[in-house]
Coordinates of C-alpha atoms and ligand atoms in Angstrom, one line a residue:
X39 CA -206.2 -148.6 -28.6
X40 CA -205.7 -145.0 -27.0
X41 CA -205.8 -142.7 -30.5
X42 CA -203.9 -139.4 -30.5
X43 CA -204.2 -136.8 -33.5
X44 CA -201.4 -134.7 -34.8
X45 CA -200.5 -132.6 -37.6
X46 CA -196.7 -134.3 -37.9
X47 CA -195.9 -137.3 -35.9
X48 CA -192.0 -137.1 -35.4
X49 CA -190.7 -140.7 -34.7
X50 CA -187.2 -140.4 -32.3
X51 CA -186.1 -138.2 -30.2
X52 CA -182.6 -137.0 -31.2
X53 CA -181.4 -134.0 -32.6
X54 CA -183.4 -134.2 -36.0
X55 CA -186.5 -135.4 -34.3
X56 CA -186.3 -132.4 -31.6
X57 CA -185.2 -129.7 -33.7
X58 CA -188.0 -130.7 -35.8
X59 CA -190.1 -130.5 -33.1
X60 CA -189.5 -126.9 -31.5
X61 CA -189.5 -125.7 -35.6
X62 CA -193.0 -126.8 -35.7
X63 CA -194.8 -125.7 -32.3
X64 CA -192.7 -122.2 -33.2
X65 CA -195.1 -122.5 -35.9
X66 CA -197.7 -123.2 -34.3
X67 CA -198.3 -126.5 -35.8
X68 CA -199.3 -129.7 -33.6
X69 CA -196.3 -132.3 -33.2
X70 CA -195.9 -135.4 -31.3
X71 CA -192.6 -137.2 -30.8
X72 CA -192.1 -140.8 -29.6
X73 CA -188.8 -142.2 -28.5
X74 CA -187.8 -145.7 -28.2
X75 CA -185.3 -144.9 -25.5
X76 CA -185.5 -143.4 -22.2
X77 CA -184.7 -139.5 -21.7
X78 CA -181.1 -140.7 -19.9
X79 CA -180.0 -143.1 -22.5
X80 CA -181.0 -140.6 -25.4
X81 CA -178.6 -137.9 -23.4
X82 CA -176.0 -140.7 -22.1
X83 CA -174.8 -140.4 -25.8
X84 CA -171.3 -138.7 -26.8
X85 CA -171.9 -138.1 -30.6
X86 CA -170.8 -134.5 -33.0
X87 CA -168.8 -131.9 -31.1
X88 CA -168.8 -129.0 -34.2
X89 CA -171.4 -127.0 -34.7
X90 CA -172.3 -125.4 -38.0
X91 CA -174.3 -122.2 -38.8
X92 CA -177.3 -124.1 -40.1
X93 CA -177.3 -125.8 -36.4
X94 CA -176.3 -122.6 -34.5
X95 CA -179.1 -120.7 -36.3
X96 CA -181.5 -122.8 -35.7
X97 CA -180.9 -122.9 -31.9
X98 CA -180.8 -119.1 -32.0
X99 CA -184.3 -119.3 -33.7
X100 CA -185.3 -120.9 -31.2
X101 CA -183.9 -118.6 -28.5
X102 CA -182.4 -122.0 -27.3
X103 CA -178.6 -120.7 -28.0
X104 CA -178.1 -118.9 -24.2
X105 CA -176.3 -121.9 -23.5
X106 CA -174.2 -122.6 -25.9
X107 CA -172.9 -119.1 -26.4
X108 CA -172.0 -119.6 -22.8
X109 CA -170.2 -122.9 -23.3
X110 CA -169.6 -123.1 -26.6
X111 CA -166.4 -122.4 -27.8
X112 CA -166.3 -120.3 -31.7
X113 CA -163.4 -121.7 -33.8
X114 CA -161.8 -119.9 -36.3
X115 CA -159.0 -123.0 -37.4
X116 CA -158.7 -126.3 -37.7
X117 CA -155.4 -127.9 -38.2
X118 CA -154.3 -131.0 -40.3
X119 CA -151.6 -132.6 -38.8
X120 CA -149.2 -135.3 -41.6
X121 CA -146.3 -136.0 -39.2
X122 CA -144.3 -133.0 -38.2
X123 CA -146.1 -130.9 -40.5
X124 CA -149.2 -128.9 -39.2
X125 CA -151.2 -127.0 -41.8
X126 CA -153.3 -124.8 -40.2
X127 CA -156.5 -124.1 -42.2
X128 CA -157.8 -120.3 -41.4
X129 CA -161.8 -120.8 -41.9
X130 CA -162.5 -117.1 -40.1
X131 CA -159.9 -115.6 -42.2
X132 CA -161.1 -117.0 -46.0
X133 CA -164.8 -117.5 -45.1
X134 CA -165.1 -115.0 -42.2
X135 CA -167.6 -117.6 -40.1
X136 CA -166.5 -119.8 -37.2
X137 CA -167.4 -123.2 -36.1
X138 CA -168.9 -123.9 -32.6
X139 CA -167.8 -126.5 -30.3
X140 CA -170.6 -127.3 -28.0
X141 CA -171.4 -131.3 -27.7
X142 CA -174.5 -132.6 -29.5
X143 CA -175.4 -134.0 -26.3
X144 CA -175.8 -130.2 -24.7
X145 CA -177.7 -129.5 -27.7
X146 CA -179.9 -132.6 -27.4
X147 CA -180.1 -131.5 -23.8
X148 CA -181.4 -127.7 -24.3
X149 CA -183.6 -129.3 -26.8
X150 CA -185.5 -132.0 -24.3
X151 CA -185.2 -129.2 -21.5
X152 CA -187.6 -126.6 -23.4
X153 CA -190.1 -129.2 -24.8
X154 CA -192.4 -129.2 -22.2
X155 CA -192.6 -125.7 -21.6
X156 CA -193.2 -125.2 -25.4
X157 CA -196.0 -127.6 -25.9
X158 CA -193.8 -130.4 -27.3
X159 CA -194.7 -133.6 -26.2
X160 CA -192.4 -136.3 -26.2
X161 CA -193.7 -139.5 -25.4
X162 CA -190.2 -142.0 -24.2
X163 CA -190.0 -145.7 -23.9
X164 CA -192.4 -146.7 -26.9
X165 CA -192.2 -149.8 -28.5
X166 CA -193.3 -152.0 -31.8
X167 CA -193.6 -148.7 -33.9
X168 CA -195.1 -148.7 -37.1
X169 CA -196.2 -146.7 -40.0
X170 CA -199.3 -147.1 -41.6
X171 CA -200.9 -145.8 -45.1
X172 CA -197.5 -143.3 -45.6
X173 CA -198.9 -143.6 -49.0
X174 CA -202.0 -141.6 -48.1
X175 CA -203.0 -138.1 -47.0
X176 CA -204.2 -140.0 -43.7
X177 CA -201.0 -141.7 -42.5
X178 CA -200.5 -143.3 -38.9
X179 CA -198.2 -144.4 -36.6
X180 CA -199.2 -147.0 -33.8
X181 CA -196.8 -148.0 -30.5
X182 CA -197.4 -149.8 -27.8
X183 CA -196.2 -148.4 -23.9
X184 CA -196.6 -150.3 -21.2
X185 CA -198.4 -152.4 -22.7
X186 CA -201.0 -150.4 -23.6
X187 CA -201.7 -150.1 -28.0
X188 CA -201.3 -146.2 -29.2
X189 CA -202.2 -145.0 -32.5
X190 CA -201.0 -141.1 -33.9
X191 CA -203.1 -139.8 -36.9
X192 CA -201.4 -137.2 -38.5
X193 CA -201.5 -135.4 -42.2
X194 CA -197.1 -136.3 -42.0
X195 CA -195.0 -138.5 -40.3
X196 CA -190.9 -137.2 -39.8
X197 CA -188.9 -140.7 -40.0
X198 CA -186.4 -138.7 -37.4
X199 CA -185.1 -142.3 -36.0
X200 CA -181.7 -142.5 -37.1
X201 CA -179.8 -145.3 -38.9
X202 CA -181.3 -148.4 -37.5
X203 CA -184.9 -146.6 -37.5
X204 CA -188.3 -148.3 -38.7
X205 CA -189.2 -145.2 -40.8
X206 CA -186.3 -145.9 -44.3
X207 CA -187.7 -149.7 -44.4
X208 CA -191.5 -149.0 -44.7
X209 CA -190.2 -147.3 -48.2
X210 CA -190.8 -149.9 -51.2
X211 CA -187.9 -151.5 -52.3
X212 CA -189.3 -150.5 -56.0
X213 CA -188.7 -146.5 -55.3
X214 CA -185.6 -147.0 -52.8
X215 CA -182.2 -145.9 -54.4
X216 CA -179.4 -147.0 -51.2
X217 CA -176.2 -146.2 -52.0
X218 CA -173.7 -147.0 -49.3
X219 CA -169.9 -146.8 -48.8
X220 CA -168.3 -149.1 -45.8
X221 CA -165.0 -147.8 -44.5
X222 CA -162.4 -151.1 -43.0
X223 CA -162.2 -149.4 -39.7
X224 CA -163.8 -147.3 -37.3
X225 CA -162.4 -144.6 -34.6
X226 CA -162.0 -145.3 -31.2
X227 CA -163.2 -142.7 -29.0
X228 CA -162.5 -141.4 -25.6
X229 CA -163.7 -138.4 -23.5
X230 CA -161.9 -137.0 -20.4
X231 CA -161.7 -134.3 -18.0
X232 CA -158.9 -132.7 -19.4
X233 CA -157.5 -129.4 -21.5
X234 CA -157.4 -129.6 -24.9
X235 CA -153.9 -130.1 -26.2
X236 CA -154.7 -127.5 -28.7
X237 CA -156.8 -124.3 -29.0
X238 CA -158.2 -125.8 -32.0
X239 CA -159.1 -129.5 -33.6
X240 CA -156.2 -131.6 -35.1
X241 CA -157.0 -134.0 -37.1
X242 CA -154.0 -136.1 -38.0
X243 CA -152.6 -138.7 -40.9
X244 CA -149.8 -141.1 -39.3
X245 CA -148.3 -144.2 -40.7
X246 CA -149.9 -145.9 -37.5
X247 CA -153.1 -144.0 -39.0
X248 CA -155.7 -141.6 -38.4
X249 CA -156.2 -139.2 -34.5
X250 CA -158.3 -136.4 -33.9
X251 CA -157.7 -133.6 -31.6
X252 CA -161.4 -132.5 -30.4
X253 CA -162.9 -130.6 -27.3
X254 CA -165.9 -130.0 -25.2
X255 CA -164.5 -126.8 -23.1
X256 CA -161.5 -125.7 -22.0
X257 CA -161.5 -128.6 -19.1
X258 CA -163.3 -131.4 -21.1
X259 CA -161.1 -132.4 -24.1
X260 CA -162.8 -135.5 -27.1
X261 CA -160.5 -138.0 -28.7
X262 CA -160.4 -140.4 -31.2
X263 CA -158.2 -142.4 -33.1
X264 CA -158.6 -145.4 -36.5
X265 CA -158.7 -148.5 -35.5
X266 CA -159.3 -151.6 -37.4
X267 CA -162.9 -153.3 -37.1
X268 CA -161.6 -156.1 -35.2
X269 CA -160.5 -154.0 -31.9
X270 CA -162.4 -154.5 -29.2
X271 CA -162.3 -151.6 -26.3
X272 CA -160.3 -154.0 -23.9
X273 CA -158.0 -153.9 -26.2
X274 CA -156.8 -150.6 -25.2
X275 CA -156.7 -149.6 -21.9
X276 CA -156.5 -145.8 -21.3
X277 CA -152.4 -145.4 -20.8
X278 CA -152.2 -147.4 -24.5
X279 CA -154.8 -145.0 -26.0
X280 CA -153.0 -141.7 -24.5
X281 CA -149.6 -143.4 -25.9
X282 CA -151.0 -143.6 -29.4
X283 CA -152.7 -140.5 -30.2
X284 CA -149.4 -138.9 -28.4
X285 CA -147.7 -140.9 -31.1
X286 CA -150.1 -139.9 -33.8
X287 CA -150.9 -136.5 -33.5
X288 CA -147.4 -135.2 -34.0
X289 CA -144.8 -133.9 -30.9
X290 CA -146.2 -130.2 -30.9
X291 CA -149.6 -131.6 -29.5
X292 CA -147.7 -134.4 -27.7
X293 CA -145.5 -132.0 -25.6
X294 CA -149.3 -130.5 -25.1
X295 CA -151.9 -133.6 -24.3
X296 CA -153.0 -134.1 -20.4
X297 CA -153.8 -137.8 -19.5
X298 CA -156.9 -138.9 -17.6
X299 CA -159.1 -141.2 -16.9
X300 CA -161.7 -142.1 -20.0
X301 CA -165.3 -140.7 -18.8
X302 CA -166.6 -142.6 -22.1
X303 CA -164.8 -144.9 -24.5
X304 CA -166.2 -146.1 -27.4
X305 CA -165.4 -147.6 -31.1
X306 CA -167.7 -146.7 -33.6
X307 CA -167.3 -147.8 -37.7
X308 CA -167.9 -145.5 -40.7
X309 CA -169.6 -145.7 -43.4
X310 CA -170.7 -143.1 -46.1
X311 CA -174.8 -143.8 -46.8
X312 CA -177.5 -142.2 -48.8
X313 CA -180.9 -143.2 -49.4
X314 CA -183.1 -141.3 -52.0
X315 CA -185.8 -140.4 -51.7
X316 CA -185.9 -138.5 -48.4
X317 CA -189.8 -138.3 -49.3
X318 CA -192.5 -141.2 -49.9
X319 CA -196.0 -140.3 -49.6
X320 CA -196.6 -138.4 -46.4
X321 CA -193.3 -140.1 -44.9
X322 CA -190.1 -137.8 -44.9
X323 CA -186.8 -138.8 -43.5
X324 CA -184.6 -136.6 -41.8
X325 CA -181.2 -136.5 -40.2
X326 CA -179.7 -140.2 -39.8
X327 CA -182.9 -141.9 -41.4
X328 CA -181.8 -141.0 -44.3
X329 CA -178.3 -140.5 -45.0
X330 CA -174.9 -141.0 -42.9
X331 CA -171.7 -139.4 -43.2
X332 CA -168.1 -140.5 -41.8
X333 CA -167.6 -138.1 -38.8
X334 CA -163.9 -137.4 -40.3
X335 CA -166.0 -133.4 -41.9
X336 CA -168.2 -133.4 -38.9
X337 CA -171.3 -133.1 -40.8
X338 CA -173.7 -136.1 -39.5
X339 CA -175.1 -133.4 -36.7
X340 CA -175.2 -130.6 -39.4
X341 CA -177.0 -132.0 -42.1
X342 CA -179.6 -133.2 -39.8
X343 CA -179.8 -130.1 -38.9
X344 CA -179.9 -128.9 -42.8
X345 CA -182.8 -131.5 -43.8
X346 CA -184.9 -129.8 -40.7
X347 CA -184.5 -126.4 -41.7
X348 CA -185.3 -127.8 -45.4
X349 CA -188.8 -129.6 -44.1
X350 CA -190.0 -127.0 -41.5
X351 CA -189.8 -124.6 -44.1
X352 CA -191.7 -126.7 -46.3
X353 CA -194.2 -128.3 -43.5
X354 CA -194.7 -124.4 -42.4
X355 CA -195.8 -123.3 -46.2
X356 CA -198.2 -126.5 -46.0
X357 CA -200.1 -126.2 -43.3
X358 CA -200.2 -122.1 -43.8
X359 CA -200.2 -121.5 -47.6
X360 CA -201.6 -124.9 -48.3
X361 CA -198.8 -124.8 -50.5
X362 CA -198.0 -128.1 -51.6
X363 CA -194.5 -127.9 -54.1
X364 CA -192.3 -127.1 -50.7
X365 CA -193.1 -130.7 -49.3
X366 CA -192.6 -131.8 -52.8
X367 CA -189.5 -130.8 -53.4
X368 CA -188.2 -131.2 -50.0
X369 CA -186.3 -134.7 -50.9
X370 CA -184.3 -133.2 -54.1
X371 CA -183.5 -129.9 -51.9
X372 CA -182.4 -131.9 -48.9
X373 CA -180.4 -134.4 -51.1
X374 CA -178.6 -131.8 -52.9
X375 CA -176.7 -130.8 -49.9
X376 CA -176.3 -134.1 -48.5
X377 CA -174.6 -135.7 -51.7
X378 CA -172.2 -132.6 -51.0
X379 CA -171.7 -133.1 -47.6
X380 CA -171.2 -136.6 -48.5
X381 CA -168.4 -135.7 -50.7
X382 CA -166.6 -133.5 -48.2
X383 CA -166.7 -136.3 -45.6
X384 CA -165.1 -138.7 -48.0
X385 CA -162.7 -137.0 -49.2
X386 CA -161.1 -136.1 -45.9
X387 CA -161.7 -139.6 -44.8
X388 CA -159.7 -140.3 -48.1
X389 CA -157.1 -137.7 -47.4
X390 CA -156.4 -138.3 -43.5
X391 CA -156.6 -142.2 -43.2
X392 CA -154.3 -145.3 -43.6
X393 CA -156.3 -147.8 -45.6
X394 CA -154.9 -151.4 -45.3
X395 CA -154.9 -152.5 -49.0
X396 CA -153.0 -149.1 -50.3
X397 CA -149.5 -149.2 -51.5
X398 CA -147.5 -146.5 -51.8
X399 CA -148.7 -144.5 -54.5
X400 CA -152.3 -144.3 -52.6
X401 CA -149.6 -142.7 -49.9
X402 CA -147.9 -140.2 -52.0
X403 CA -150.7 -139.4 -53.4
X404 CA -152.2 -138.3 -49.8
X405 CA -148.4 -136.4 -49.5
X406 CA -149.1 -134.8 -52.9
X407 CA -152.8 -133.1 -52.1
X408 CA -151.2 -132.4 -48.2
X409 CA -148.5 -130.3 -49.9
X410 CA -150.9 -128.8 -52.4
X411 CA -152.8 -128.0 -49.2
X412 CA -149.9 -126.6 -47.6
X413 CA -149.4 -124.4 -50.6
X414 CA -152.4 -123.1 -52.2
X415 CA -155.0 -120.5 -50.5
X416 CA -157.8 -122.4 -53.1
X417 CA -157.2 -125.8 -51.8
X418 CA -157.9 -124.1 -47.9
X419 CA -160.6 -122.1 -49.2
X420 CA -162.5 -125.2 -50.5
X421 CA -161.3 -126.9 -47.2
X422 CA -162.6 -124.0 -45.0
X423 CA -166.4 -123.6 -46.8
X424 CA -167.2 -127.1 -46.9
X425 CA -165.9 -127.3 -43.0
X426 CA -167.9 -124.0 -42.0
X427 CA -171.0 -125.7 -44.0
X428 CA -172.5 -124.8 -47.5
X429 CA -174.7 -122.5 -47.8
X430 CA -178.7 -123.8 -47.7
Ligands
FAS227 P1 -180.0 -140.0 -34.0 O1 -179.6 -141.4 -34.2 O2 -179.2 -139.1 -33.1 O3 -181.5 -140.1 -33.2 C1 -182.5 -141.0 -33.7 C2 -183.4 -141.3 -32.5 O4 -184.4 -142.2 -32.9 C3 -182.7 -142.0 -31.3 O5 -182.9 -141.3 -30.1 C4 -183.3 -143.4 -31.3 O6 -183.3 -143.9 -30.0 C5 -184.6 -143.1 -31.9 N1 -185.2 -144.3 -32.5 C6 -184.7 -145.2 -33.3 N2 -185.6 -146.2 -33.7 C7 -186.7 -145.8 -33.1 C8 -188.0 -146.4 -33.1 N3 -188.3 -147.5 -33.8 N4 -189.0 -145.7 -32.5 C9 -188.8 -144.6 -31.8 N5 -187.6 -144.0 -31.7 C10 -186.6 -144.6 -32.4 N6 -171.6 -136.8 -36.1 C11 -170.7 -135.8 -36.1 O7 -170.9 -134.8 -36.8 N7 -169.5 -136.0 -35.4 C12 -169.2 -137.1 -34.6 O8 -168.2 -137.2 -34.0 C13 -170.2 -138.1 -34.6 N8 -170.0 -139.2 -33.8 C14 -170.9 -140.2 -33.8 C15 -170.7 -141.4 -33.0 C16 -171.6 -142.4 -33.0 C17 -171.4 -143.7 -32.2 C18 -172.8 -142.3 -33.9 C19 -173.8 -143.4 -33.9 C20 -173.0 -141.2 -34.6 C21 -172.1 -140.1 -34.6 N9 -172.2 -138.9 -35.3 C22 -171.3 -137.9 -35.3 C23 -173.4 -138.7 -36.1 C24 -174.5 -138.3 -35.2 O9 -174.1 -137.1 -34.5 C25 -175.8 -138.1 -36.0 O10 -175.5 -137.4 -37.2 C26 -176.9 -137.4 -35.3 O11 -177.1 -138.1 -34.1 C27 -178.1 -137.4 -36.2 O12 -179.2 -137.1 -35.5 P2 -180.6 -137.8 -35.8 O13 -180.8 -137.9 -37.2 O14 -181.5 -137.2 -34.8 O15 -180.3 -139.4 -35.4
PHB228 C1 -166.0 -134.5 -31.9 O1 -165.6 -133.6 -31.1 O2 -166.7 -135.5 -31.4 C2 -165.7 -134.4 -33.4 C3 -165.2 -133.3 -33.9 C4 -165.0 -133.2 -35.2 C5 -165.1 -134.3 -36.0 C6 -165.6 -135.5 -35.5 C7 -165.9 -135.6 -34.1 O3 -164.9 -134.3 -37.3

């Protein structure tokens, strides 16, 4: 057994786990973080394309944002499409801040790129990971790579692992409060080398059901559209895909849309999921460990994001104040703007989606709040400052 000491052991690799990470050795506190997957496969993955403030200013914390202001592309609007109506919602102009749109997997990618040089080590490719004595002030995590048996003693352990990680199981069922939400379809997704059909997002209701307008840059343009859980991808070959969202997304962005081949196509299902507490012991979970939100606000990304700046704050006061209430009440803090999030993410889901069992009252009701939308500066403010992000 090869024994490695840390002050945080940060289990996965994605964007919780690394922003985590950097946060920390900014600090100067010691942190380890061990990845089932390899480095490829962890930046193979096409995930969030909208960047909050939380997220942008922690990359510029970092002096990690060169890139991204580069790239990036700030949004001031995001459109809601309901047929031929387009309601544009102006988030500069009634919260004066933008979005960014710059890929979690760029992000993910500036992350792993400054680890080394930052004394971040990332160890990739582990396997059988567990947590031991999270109870304790002494907790551990063992792995095993390449056959050889690891063990990390720490003072914390960051469950960073996402939805199907080990960390939210080790919690005792007696203290675990899951609640969970499953949506009866997921979005199809497709990514090509091609112009946007819009300077900004679309996200559209159609009787057929939900599209999305989304972009990478001005030559890389994101996709998706509601399908039901029992599509498979060969069930739509690109030309039927590019026909549908045409269909979908109204004739403005139609007239507007440039085919091309799918450089990723995927169908993933949503769900809305929150587990309390974030904290056990000396366990915390962060990001997708602990909570996960339909991608319809664009939130999953950002309130990882939020529940890192919440526990490097608190981690920070720990290990240099010896100031124990931060880590305390890191789970109520963190939770506070997830169930928030949670509700934003909902209700667009709610608002923007063709569910199969509603009638038509469900669908005049979605008329009804669209035209309130249309009509009311309130409804776009609370629109806009839930879409630019809460406050911390
Ligand atoms: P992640 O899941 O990104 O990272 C967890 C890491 O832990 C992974 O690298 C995993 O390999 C590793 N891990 C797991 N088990 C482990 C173990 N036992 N040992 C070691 N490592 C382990 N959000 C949006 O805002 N917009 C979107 O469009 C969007 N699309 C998405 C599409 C898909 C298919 C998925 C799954 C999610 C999507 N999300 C989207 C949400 C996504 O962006 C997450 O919110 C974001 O990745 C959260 O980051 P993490 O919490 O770091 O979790
Ligand atoms: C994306 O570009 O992948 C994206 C953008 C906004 C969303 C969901 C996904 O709400």
């Amino acid at each position: 057994m090869t024994v490695h000491k840390t002050q945080v052991a940060i289990i996965g690799s994605g964007p919780a786990g690394l922003m985590l990470g950097h946060l920390l050795r900014q600090a100067g506190i010691d942190a380890i973080i061990i990845e089932r997957q390899n480095e490829a496969h962890v930046l193979s993955r096409i995930r969030a394309g909208v960047l909050e403030t939380v997220t942008t200013d922690i990359l510029e914390r970092l002096d990690l944002a060169g890139r991204m202001h580069a790239e990036g592309l700030p949004h001031g609007g995001v459109k809601l499409a309901d047929g031929e109506r387009l309601i544009r919602i102006d988030i500069e102009g009634l919260t004066g801040r933008t979005v960014m749109v710059y890929g979690q997997t760029e992000v993910t990618r500036d992350l792993i790129d400054a680890a080394p040089g930052r004394g971040l080590e990332i160890i990739w490719e582990v396997e059988d990971v567990g947590l031991h004595d999270i109870e304790g002030d002494a907790p551990s995590v063992t792995y095993t790579r390449d056959g050889v048996e690891h063990r990390i003693e720490a003072r914390f352990v960051a469950g960073c692992d996402g939805f199907h990680g080990v960390s939210r199981p080790t919690i005792p069922a007696a203290v675990a409060r899951p609640h969970e939400k499953v949506y009866p379809f997921g979005w199809l997704g497709i990514l090509a080398d091609v112009p946007p059909c819009n300077e900004e997002l679309i996200y559209a209701n159609h009787a057929n059901g939900f599209a999305l307008a989304s972009q990478r840059s001005l030559t890389r343009s994101r996709y998706y559209i509601q399908v039901p859980l029992t599509e498979k991808l060969e069930d739509w070959p690109d030309d039927r895909l590019w026909d549908e969202l045409a269909l979908r997304l109204g004739p403005d962005a139609a007239a507007h849309i440039t085919r091309g081949p799918a450089l990723e196509k995927s169908i993933a299902p949503l769900r809305s999921f929150v587990f309390e507490p974030m904290r056990h012991g000396s366990l915390f979970l962060v990001g997708d460990a602990a909570h996960i939100v339909p991608p319809t606000g664009a939130k999953g990304l950002n309130l990882a994001a939020s529940d890192v700046a919440y526990l490097s704050q608190a981690l920070i006061a720990f290990f240099a104040e010896n100031d124990h209430d931060a880590v305390a009440g890191y789970s109520d803090k963190a939770l506070a703007r997830v169930w928030k999030a949670e509700r934003f993410s909902w209700s667009l889901t709610m608002l923007m989606h063709r569910f199969p069992d509603d009638g038509p009252f469900e669908r005049r009701m979605q008329v009804a709040e669209l035209d309130y939308i249309a009509s009311s500066e309130a409804a776009q403010m609370e629109i806009a400052e839930n879409y630019v992000g809460l406050p911390l």
